[in-house]
Short mmCIF file of C-alpha atoms in Angstrom, two decimals:
data_model
loop_
_atom_site.label_atom_id
_atom_site.label_comp_id
_atom_site.label_asym_id
_atom_site.label_seq_id
_atom_site.Cartn_x
_atom_site.Cartn_y
_atom_site.Cartn_z
CA MET Q 1178 2.61 -24.32 4.59
CA ARG Q 1179 3.11 -22.26 1.45
CA LYS Q 1180 0.51 -19.52 1.00
CA ILE Q 1181 -1.62 -19.87 -2.13
CA ASN Q 1182 -1.43 -16.97 -4.56
CA ARG Q 1183 -5.10 -16.19 -5.12
CA LYS Q 1184 -4.54 -14.07 -8.24
CA SER Q 1185 -2.52 -16.80 -9.93
CA LEU Q 1186 -5.05 -19.44 -8.89
CA ILE Q 1187 -8.02 -17.42 -10.22
CA SER Q 1188 -6.13 -16.66 -13.44
CA SER Q 1189 -5.26 -20.34 -13.92
CA LEU Q 1190 -8.85 -21.47 -13.30
CA LEU Q 1191 -10.17 -18.81 -15.67
CA PHE Q 1192 -7.63 -19.92 -18.28
CA VAL Q 1193 -8.80 -23.55 -18.01
CA VAL Q 1194 -12.45 -22.49 -18.34
CA LEU Q 1195 -11.73 -20.27 -21.36
CA ILE Q 1196 -9.67 -22.99 -23.05
CA GLY Q 1197 -12.55 -25.40 -22.49
CA LEU Q 1198 -15.04 -22.96 -23.99
CA LEU Q 1199 -12.75 -22.27 -26.94
CA VAL Q 1200 -12.27 -26.00 -27.61
CA TRP Q 1201 -16.05 -26.53 -27.40
CA TYR Q 1202 -16.63 -23.64 -29.80
CA LEU Q 1203 -14.05 -24.92 -32.28
CA TYR Q 1204 -15.61 -28.38 -32.16
CA ALA Q 1205 -19.15 -27.04 -32.59
CA ASN Q 1206 -18.02 -25.00 -35.61
CA ARG Q 1207 -15.54 -27.52 -37.01
CA ALA Q 1208 -17.14 -27.42 -40.46
CA ASP Q 1209 -16.55 -23.67 -40.78
CA LEU Q 1210 -13.07 -23.87 -39.29
CA ALA Q 1211 -11.97 -26.79 -41.47
CA GLN Q 1212 -10.87 -24.34 -44.16
CA LEU Q 1213 -8.11 -23.07 -41.84
CA LEU Q 1214 -6.39 -26.42 -42.32
CA THR Q 1215 -6.36 -25.97 -46.08
CA LEU Q 1216 -4.36 -22.72 -46.20
CA ASN Q 1217 -1.71 -22.81 -48.91
CA ALA Q 1218 1.97 -22.44 -48.09
CA SER Q 1219 2.34 -18.98 -49.66
CA THR Q 1220 -0.50 -17.58 -47.51
CA VAL Q 1221 0.98 -19.04 -44.33
CA CYS Q 1222 4.46 -17.73 -45.20
CA TRP Q 1223 3.11 -14.23 -45.90
CA MET Q 1224 1.26 -14.18 -42.58
CA LEU Q 1225 4.38 -15.32 -40.72
CA VAL Q 1226 6.53 -12.68 -42.46
CA LEU Q 1227 4.08 -9.95 -41.42
CA ALA Q 1228 3.93 -11.34 -37.87
CA LEU Q 1229 7.73 -11.43 -37.68
CA GLY Q 1230 7.95 -7.83 -38.87
CA ALA Q 1231 5.43 -6.72 -36.25
CA CYS Q 1232 7.32 -8.60 -33.51
CA VAL Q 1233 10.64 -7.02 -34.52
CA MET Q 1234 9.04 -3.55 -34.51
CA ASN Q 1235 7.79 -4.29 -31.00
CA GLY Q 1236 11.37 -5.00 -29.99
CA LEU Q 1237 12.59 -1.81 -31.67
CA TYR Q 1238 9.95 0.20 -29.81
CA HIS Q 1239 11.26 -1.35 -26.60
CA LYS Q 1240 14.86 -0.44 -27.52
CA LEU Q 1241 14.05 3.19 -28.35
CA ILE Q 1242 12.66 3.73 -24.86
CA LEU Q 1243 15.56 2.01 -23.08
CA ASP Q 1244 18.10 3.97 -25.15
CA THR Q 1245 16.94 7.17 -23.44
CA TYR Q 1246 18.31 5.78 -20.17
CA HIS Q 1247 21.70 5.18 -21.85
CA LEU Q 1248 21.66 1.46 -21.17
CA PRO Q 1249 24.25 -0.56 -23.13
CA LEU Q 1250 22.11 -2.89 -25.23
CA ASP Q 1251 22.94 -5.50 -27.83
CA THR Q 1252 20.58 -7.70 -29.86
CA VAL Q 1253 20.12 -10.17 -27.00
CA ASP Q 1254 19.21 -7.37 -24.59
CA TRP Q 1255 16.50 -5.71 -26.63
CA LEU Q 1256 15.26 -8.15 -29.28
CA GLY Q 1257 16.03 -11.40 -27.45
CA VAL Q 1258 14.39 -10.28 -24.20
CA VAL Q 1259 11.25 -9.10 -26.04
CA PHE Q 1260 10.94 -12.44 -27.85
CA VAL Q 1261 11.51 -14.48 -24.68
CA ALA Q 1262 9.17 -12.32 -22.57
CA ASN Q 1263 6.35 -12.51 -25.11
CA ALA Q 1264 6.83 -16.27 -25.48
CA MET Q 1265 6.45 -16.51 -21.69
CA ALA Q 1266 3.21 -14.52 -21.92
CA TYR Q 1267 1.65 -17.45 -23.79
CA VAL Q 1268 2.24 -19.85 -20.90
CA LEU Q 1269 2.23 -17.64 -17.77
CA PRO Q 1270 -0.67 -15.51 -16.48
CA MET Q 1271 -1.05 -11.99 -15.05
CA ARG Q 1272 1.56 -10.25 -17.25
CA ALA Q 1273 4.43 -12.36 -15.92
CA ASP Q 1274 6.36 -11.20 -19.00
CA LEU Q 1275 6.60 -7.69 -17.50
CA ILE Q 1276 7.97 -9.09 -14.25
CA PHE Q 1277 10.58 -11.10 -16.16
CA THR Q 1278 11.62 -8.07 -18.23
CA ALA Q 1279 11.96 -5.83 -15.16
CA THR Q 1280 13.96 -8.50 -13.30
CA TYR Q 1281 16.26 -9.06 -16.29
CA TYR Q 1282 17.16 -5.38 -16.65
CA LYS Q 1283 17.56 -4.93 -12.92
CA ARG Q 1284 19.97 -7.85 -12.75
CA THR Q 1285 21.94 -7.24 -15.95
CA LYS Q 1286 21.79 -3.42 -16.30
CA ASN Q 1287 20.98 -2.28 -12.76
CA PHE Q 1288 17.82 -0.65 -14.14
CA SER Q 1289 15.54 -0.01 -11.18
CA TYR Q 1290 12.17 -1.73 -10.80
CA THR Q 1291 10.54 1.69 -10.34
CA LYS Q 1292 11.75 2.90 -13.72
CA SER Q 1293 10.68 -0.36 -15.37
CA ALA Q 1294 7.22 0.02 -13.86
CA SER Q 1295 6.99 3.66 -14.97
CA VAL Q 1296 8.07 2.80 -18.51
CA ALA Q 1297 5.54 -0.04 -18.73
CA ALA Q 1298 2.76 2.14 -17.32
CA GLY Q 1299 3.55 5.00 -19.70
CA ASN Q 1300 3.50 2.58 -22.62
CA ILE Q 1301 0.04 1.37 -21.64
CA VAL Q 1302 -1.39 4.90 -21.79
CA PHE Q 1303 0.39 5.59 -25.08
CA SER Q 1304 -0.99 2.35 -26.57
CA ILE Q 1305 -4.53 3.11 -25.38
CA LEU Q 1306 -4.37 6.58 -26.97
CA PHE Q 1307 -3.21 5.11 -30.27
CA ALA Q 1308 -5.89 2.39 -30.18
CA LEU Q 1309 -8.68 4.91 -29.43
CA VAL Q 1310 -7.65 7.05 -32.40
CA GLN Q 1311 -7.75 3.97 -34.64
CA MET Q 1312 -11.14 2.87 -33.33
CA GLY Q 1313 -12.58 6.36 -33.76
CA ALA Q 1314 -11.34 6.56 -37.36
CA ALA Q 1315 -12.70 3.09 -38.14
CA LEU Q 1316 -16.15 3.83 -36.64
CA VAL Q 1317 -16.43 7.14 -38.51
CA CYS Q 1318 -15.49 5.45 -41.81
CA THR Q 1319 -17.95 2.62 -41.17
CA GLY Q 1320 -20.74 5.06 -40.43
CA LEU Q 1321 -20.10 7.35 -43.40
CA ILE Q 1322 -19.43 4.60 -45.94
CA GLU Q 1323 -21.71 1.77 -44.81
CA GLY Q 1324 -24.28 3.67 -42.79
CA VAL Q 1325 -23.62 1.50 -39.72
CA TRP Q 1326 -23.38 3.36 -36.40
CA PRO Q 1327 -23.03 0.73 -33.61
CA GLY Q 1328 -24.20 2.50 -30.47
CA LEU Q 1329 -22.46 0.24 -27.96
CA LEU Q 1330 -19.08 0.62 -29.67
CA TRP Q 1331 -19.50 4.39 -29.77
CA LEU Q 1332 -20.33 4.31 -26.05
CA ILE Q 1333 -17.19 2.26 -25.33
CA LEU Q 1334 -15.15 4.73 -27.38
CA LEU Q 1335 -16.72 7.65 -25.49
CA VAL Q 1336 -15.90 6.08 -22.11
CA GLY Q 1337 -12.33 5.47 -23.27
CA VAL Q 1338 -11.92 9.03 -24.53
CA VAL Q 1339 -13.37 10.56 -21.34
CA GLY Q 1340 -11.19 8.36 -19.13
CA THR Q 1341 -8.08 9.14 -21.17
CA ALA Q 1342 -8.90 12.87 -21.18
CA ALA Q 1343 -9.24 12.79 -17.38
CA PHE Q 1344 -5.86 11.11 -17.11
CA LEU Q 1345 -4.24 13.66 -19.45
CA ILE Q 1346 -5.65 16.50 -17.37
CA ILE Q 1347 -4.24 14.93 -14.19
CA ALA Q 1348 -0.86 14.28 -15.83
CA GLY Q 1349 -0.64 17.76 -17.37
CA TRP Q 1350 -2.01 19.71 -14.43
CA PHE Q 1351 -0.15 18.08 -11.56
CA GLY Q 1352 2.90 16.71 -13.41
CA ASP Q 1353 5.02 14.58 -11.10
CA ARG Q 1354 3.82 16.49 -8.00
CA MET Q 1355 0.71 14.52 -7.24
CA PRO Q 1356 -1.79 15.85 -4.66
CA ALA Q 1357 -2.17 13.93 -1.42
CA PHE Q 1358 -5.41 12.17 -2.37
CA LEU Q 1359 -3.84 10.83 -5.58
CA ALA Q 1360 -0.45 10.11 -4.04
CA LYS Q 1361 -2.20 7.37 -2.07
CA ILE Q 1362 -2.52 5.43 -5.33
CA PRO Q 1363 1.11 4.39 -6.10
CA TYR Q 1364 0.28 2.75 -9.41
CA LEU Q 1365 -1.38 5.94 -10.70
CA GLN Q 1366 1.78 7.85 -9.78
CA LYS Q 1367 3.89 5.42 -11.81
CA ILE Q 1368 1.59 5.73 -14.80
CA VAL Q 1369 1.72 9.55 -14.68
CA GLN Q 1370 5.50 9.59 -14.26
CA GLY Q 1371 6.05 7.12 -17.08
CA PHE Q 1372 3.72 8.96 -19.44
CA ASN Q 1373 5.24 12.36 -18.63
CA GLU Q 1374 8.72 11.01 -19.29
CA LEU Q 1375 7.59 9.91 -22.74
CA ILE Q 1376 5.90 13.15 -23.78
CA ARG Q 1377 8.70 15.39 -22.46
CA ASN Q 1378 11.19 13.79 -24.83
CA LYS Q 1379 9.93 15.17 -28.15
CA GLN Q 1380 12.57 13.38 -30.22
CA LEU Q 1381 11.70 10.06 -28.59
CA LEU Q 1382 8.00 10.74 -29.05
CA VAL Q 1383 8.43 11.19 -32.82
CA LYS Q 1384 10.46 7.97 -33.07
CA LEU Q 1385 7.89 6.02 -31.04
CA LEU Q 1386 5.03 7.34 -33.18
CA LEU Q 1387 6.84 6.30 -36.36
CA CYS Q 1388 7.54 2.89 -34.84
CA LEU Q 1389 3.90 2.47 -33.81
CA ILE Q 1390 2.70 3.50 -37.27
CA VAL Q 1391 4.93 0.94 -39.01
CA ASN Q 1392 3.95 -1.71 -36.46
CA ASN Q 1393 0.26 -1.01 -37.00
CA ILE Q 1394 0.62 -1.12 -40.78
CA LEU Q 1395 2.12 -4.60 -40.44
CA HIS Q 1396 -0.73 -5.66 -38.14
CA LEU Q 1397 -3.30 -4.22 -40.56
CA LEU Q 1398 -1.77 -6.20 -43.43
CA LEU Q 1399 -1.76 -9.29 -41.21
CA TYR Q 1400 -5.47 -8.88 -40.45
CA MET Q 1401 -6.25 -8.37 -44.12
CA ALA Q 1402 -4.26 -11.52 -44.95
CA CYS Q 1403 -6.20 -13.42 -42.26
CA PHE Q 1404 -9.52 -12.28 -43.70
CA ARG Q 1405 -8.50 -13.23 -47.24
CA SER Q 1406 -7.38 -16.65 -46.04
CA ILE Q 1407 -10.96 -17.44 -45.00
CA GLY Q 1408 -12.33 -16.16 -48.31
CA MET Q 1409 -13.33 -12.64 -47.22
CA GLU Q 1410 -12.24 -9.30 -48.60
CA VAL Q 1411 -11.89 -6.62 -45.95
CA THR Q 1412 -11.51 -2.86 -46.22
CA LEU Q 1413 -8.71 -0.91 -44.60
CA TYR Q 1414 -11.01 0.69 -42.05
CA GLN Q 1415 -12.46 -2.70 -41.07
CA ALA Q 1416 -8.94 -4.03 -40.49
CA LEU Q 1417 -8.21 -0.83 -38.55
CA PHE Q 1418 -11.17 -1.54 -36.27
CA TYR Q 1419 -10.12 -5.12 -35.55
CA ASN Q 1420 -6.55 -3.99 -34.92
CA SER Q 1421 -7.66 -1.32 -32.43
CA VAL Q 1422 -9.79 -3.80 -30.49
CA SER Q 1423 -6.98 -6.35 -30.52
CA ARG Q 1424 -4.51 -3.78 -29.16
CA MET Q 1425 -6.77 -2.82 -26.27
CA VAL Q 1426 -7.60 -6.42 -25.40
CA SER Q 1427 -3.88 -7.32 -25.34
CA LEU Q 1428 -3.30 -4.79 -22.55
CA VAL Q 1429 -5.57 -6.77 -20.20
CA ALA Q 1430 -3.74 -10.09 -20.18
CA ILE Q 1431 -5.20 -11.94 -17.20
CA VAL Q 1432 -4.78 -15.38 -18.77
CA PRO Q 1433 -1.84 -16.75 -20.79
CA GLY Q 1434 -1.80 -15.21 -24.25
CA ASN Q 1435 -5.33 -13.86 -23.65
CA ILE Q 1436 -6.47 -17.10 -25.29
CA GLY Q 1437 -10.24 -17.32 -25.28
CA ILE Q 1438 -10.74 -13.73 -24.17
CA ALA Q 1439 -9.28 -12.20 -27.34
CA GLN Q 1440 -11.28 -14.49 -29.62
CA GLY Q 1441 -14.52 -13.87 -27.73
CA VAL Q 1442 -14.10 -10.10 -27.66
CA MET Q 1443 -13.19 -9.98 -31.35
CA GLY Q 1444 -16.21 -12.11 -32.23
CA VAL Q 1445 -18.58 -9.84 -30.28
CA ALA Q 1446 -16.95 -6.67 -31.63
CA GLY Q 1447 -17.27 -7.99 -35.17
CA SER Q 1448 -20.94 -8.82 -34.57
CA LEU Q 1449 -21.61 -5.27 -33.40
CA MET Q 1450 -20.08 -4.03 -36.65
CA GLY Q 1451 -22.43 -6.23 -38.68
CA ASP Q 1452 -20.04 -9.13 -39.31
CA VAL Q 1453 -20.63 -12.77 -38.39
CA PHE Q 1454 -19.41 -13.80 -34.93
CA GLN Q 1455 -17.52 -16.81 -36.34
CA GLN Q 1456 -15.56 -14.58 -38.70
CA GLY Q 1457 -14.24 -12.46 -35.85
CA VAL Q 1458 -13.23 -15.58 -33.91
CA MET Q 1459 -11.53 -17.21 -36.90
CA VAL Q 1460 -9.58 -14.08 -37.85
CA SER Q 1461 -8.50 -13.47 -34.26
CA LEU Q 1462 -7.43 -17.10 -33.95
CA LEU Q 1463 -5.34 -16.91 -37.12
CA GLN Q 1464 -3.70 -13.66 -36.06
CA SER Q 1465 -2.93 -15.02 -32.59
CA VAL Q 1466 -1.46 -18.25 -33.97
CA ALA Q 1467 0.79 -16.34 -36.40
CA LEU Q 1468 2.17 -14.10 -33.64
CA MET Q 1469 2.43 -16.98 -31.18
CA ALA Q 1470 4.40 -19.09 -33.67
CA VAL Q 1471 6.92 -16.28 -34.21
CA TYR Q 1472 7.33 -15.45 -30.52
CA ILE Q 1473 7.65 -19.06 -29.40
CA VAL Q 1474 10.12 -20.08 -32.13
CA ALA Q 1475 12.22 -16.91 -31.85
CA GLY Q 1476 11.88 -16.92 -28.05
CA GLY Q 1477 13.13 -20.50 -27.99
CA GLY Q 1478 16.10 -19.45 -30.13
CA PHE Q 1479 17.00 -16.58 -27.81
CA ALA Q 1480 16.19 -18.44 -24.58
CA TYR Q 1481 19.70 -19.77 -23.96
CA PRO Q 1482 21.67 -16.53 -24.59
CA VAL Q 1483 19.16 -14.54 -22.51
CA TRP Q 1484 19.27 -17.05 -19.66
CA LYS Q 1485 23.08 -17.30 -19.84
CA ARG Q 1486 23.49 -13.53 -19.53
CA TYR Q 1487 20.92 -13.38 -16.75
CA THR Q 1488 22.64 -16.07 -14.68
CA GLN Q 1489 26.17 -14.77 -15.33
CA LYS Q 1490 25.26 -11.27 -14.13
CA GLY Q 1491 23.64 -12.79 -11.07
CA LYS Q 1492 26.91 -14.45 -10.05
CA LYS Q 1493 28.92 -11.23 -10.14
#
């Protein structure tokens, strides 16, 4: 008898529950959400263009890292794989997209699973650092300009900063030579190794920072477009706050596409900032749909060439 994968089962059940709650919420607030169905074509096109730009920058970020390992990459290998993997993330739980990406590069480029894991882990830390900086800037601007100082959000930021600082101390102090008590945590070792590989390569670090900045500008513009589409003007620092929360939530993808979780977290976060819960949910929903549309359509377009290359390399 085949053994049941408990993690996948729990993730699937949680996904069903969250989808049910999201559907119930949308139905209960159908009058407020009806305006989403009346968006004009130019607004939708602008949101899709911004989403496409952000998705391409995500692929470029991916390529910059892999280039340091001197892997021969063409458009299918870096952009196609990113589109396909992210499309898969909307239907498969527990970051199955990372497993697919690691398997693809192992099979087609002989890129070891250990290196893939280290790269992914290093990226997570880098993304968290970038998101914390954004959140801190947004909270400071909100406090100074609007006089709103949400205690819980500041506490979350403080916990994130302390945790990240502790990690940086471990990574900087021990380097790749982890002490015995930490060496017993293999995943922590991979995170430290991946992060250290990123920060040692100064030229790569500059390129990644530039890539992240451009990517975040596109996401900020997308959030501002989403707010305007529901009849709300939003400041740059407000969009910066939503973008930072969205980035951190995306790192914890325990259900497909983080559907339900992302909308709930964004609604609560918006409420803590003084906005209406429904506004956070609606904006998050619009942003998710725009990105999902791009990834699924582009992922579908790249699916055959990616699969063909994957299967051909497997036969050799």
